[in-house]
Amino acid sequence: MQKIIPEDAACFVVMDLEWNQRASRPNRAMPHEIIEIGAVKLDRDLRLLDEQQYIIKPKIYPVLDKHIREVTGIEPEELENGVSFPRAFSAFLKWCGPGARLCTWGPDDYPVLLRNARFYERDLPLEPPLNLQLVYAHLLTDKPGVQVGLSTAMEALGMEMDLPAHRALNDALYTARLMARLRAALEEAPEEKLAALRSAVADEALAARSATRAVQTHFTHYDDALADKSLTSVPCPVCGGETKLTVPWFDAGHGRYMALCDCPEHGTAYAQMHFKRLYNDKLAMNQRVYLATPERAADVLARRAAASEAQARGPRRPRRPRKEGNA
Ligand SMILES: [Zn+2]
């Protein structure tokens, strides 16, 4: 069976990104604009081969967010001297080389990289990363779903943090050091933990390539929005083609709706949707869809069974009253 840290990778590239954003009126095509890529390259034995740092001059959000400036220690003048994203991206890919296996701490970097690449109409030829945070949570905590911060994990393992925090390159270096510790833990992990981790890694790789859709509706009522086929139809996350709902949308609680659908070519996909109330009282819809692992599909079926059981237990007070006169 393929190891969690594969033995056939040409090299490992541990990547960390910093990005800029704007709290008000963000650009919907690019909510997070990458301003720094930090990366270290490791050989198959996880020995350090090289390190790289790319500073990117922002184009969409030229003003560095105050909070991000504080957390990252990046100065606006540094960004002024940065290069464009397409240039940094090309240089980064070339530096990674063919067959590189990406690794990150946390699930967020890859989707942001993908979105920035798409914004500039570039392909991202690297597969979704191995999220080492996921490995850590499964092997070294008793809460596999928890997202532990890099510094917390290092502290828990008694590792020294001797570099200035939160610069992308330094975080990549720390993550690389942690990776060596995690590889040792993987060697000793019991098979049932490894099985759960493998399934979580597979699910996250699919989720990293999920298609998202955000639509501002003209509806104020959930029922009306849910009746609109243009909102509730689900495009295939791979080909964008029409799918057939095999488990129609249901309320999974906490305002989250779930569904399973089927593309004739690409198989079962998992879709989730939630609504947000806008300043003008209208609803905005957010949808996310990605190919489903068998575990994910089984989980959705179990949740639907639980939801319909709860409904059968008797009428609850309606949480979302319709407009007066409709009741
Ligand atoms: Zn498809």
PDB file of N, CA, C and O in Angstrom, residues 56 68 143 246 280 294 307 319:
ATOM      1  N   ILE A  56       5.812  38.838  -3.614  1.00  0.00           N
ATOM      2  CA  ILE A  56       4.943  39.211  -4.731  1.00  0.00           C
ATOM      3  C   ILE A  56       4.313  40.574  -4.477  1.00  0.00           C
ATOM      4  O   ILE A  56       3.744  40.825  -3.405  1.00  0.00           O
ATOM      5  N   ILE A  68      -2.483  41.624   8.889  1.00  0.00           N
ATOM      6  CA  ILE A  68      -1.521  40.745   8.204  1.00  0.00           C
ATOM      7  C   ILE A  68      -0.105  41.299   8.358  1.00  0.00           C
ATOM      8  O   ILE A  68       0.851  40.551   8.552  1.00  0.00           O
ATOM      9  N   LYS A 143      -7.752  13.984  18.972  1.00  0.00           N
ATOM     10  CA  LYS A 143      -8.832  14.598  18.200  1.00  0.00           C
ATOM     11  C   LYS A 143      -8.400  14.721  16.734  1.00  0.00           C
ATOM     12  O   LYS A 143      -7.809  15.725  16.341  1.00  0.00           O
ATOM     13  N   THR A 246     -28.659  12.411  -6.500  1.00  0.00           N
ATOM     14  CA  THR A 246     -29.031  11.069  -6.051  1.00  0.00           C
ATOM     15  C   THR A 246     -29.500  11.101  -4.599  1.00  0.00           C
ATOM     16  O   THR A 246     -30.330  10.313  -4.195  1.00  0.00           O
ATOM     17  N   ASN A 280     -28.712  43.853   2.815  1.00  0.00           N
ATOM     18  CA  ASN A 280     -30.018  44.266   2.283  1.00  0.00           C
ATOM     19  C   ASN A 280     -31.107  43.225   2.559  1.00  0.00           C
ATOM     20  O   ASN A 280     -32.152  43.230   1.924  1.00  0.00           O
ATOM     21  N   PRO A 294     -15.930   6.866  -0.938  1.00  0.00           N
ATOM     22  CA  PRO A 294     -17.028   6.029  -0.421  1.00  0.00           C
ATOM     23  C   PRO A 294     -17.366   6.375   1.031  1.00  0.00           C
ATOM     24  O   PRO A 294     -18.525   6.381   1.428  1.00  0.00           O
ATOM     25  N   ALA A 307     -31.229  13.105  10.041  1.00  0.00           N
ATOM     26  CA  ALA A 307     -32.036  14.312   9.854  1.00  0.00           C
ATOM     27  C   ALA A 307     -33.513  13.955   9.680  1.00  0.00           C
ATOM     28  O   ALA A 307     -34.388  14.613  10.261  1.00  0.00           O
ATOM     29  N   ARG A 319     -38.152  27.154  12.569  1.00  0.00           N
ATOM     30  CA  ARG A 319     -37.044  28.061  12.880  1.00  0.00           C
ATOM     31  C   ARG A 319     -36.978  29.217  11.903  1.00  0.00           C
ATOM     32  O   ARG A 319     -36.409  30.242  12.164  1.00  0.00           O
TER      33      ARG A 319
END
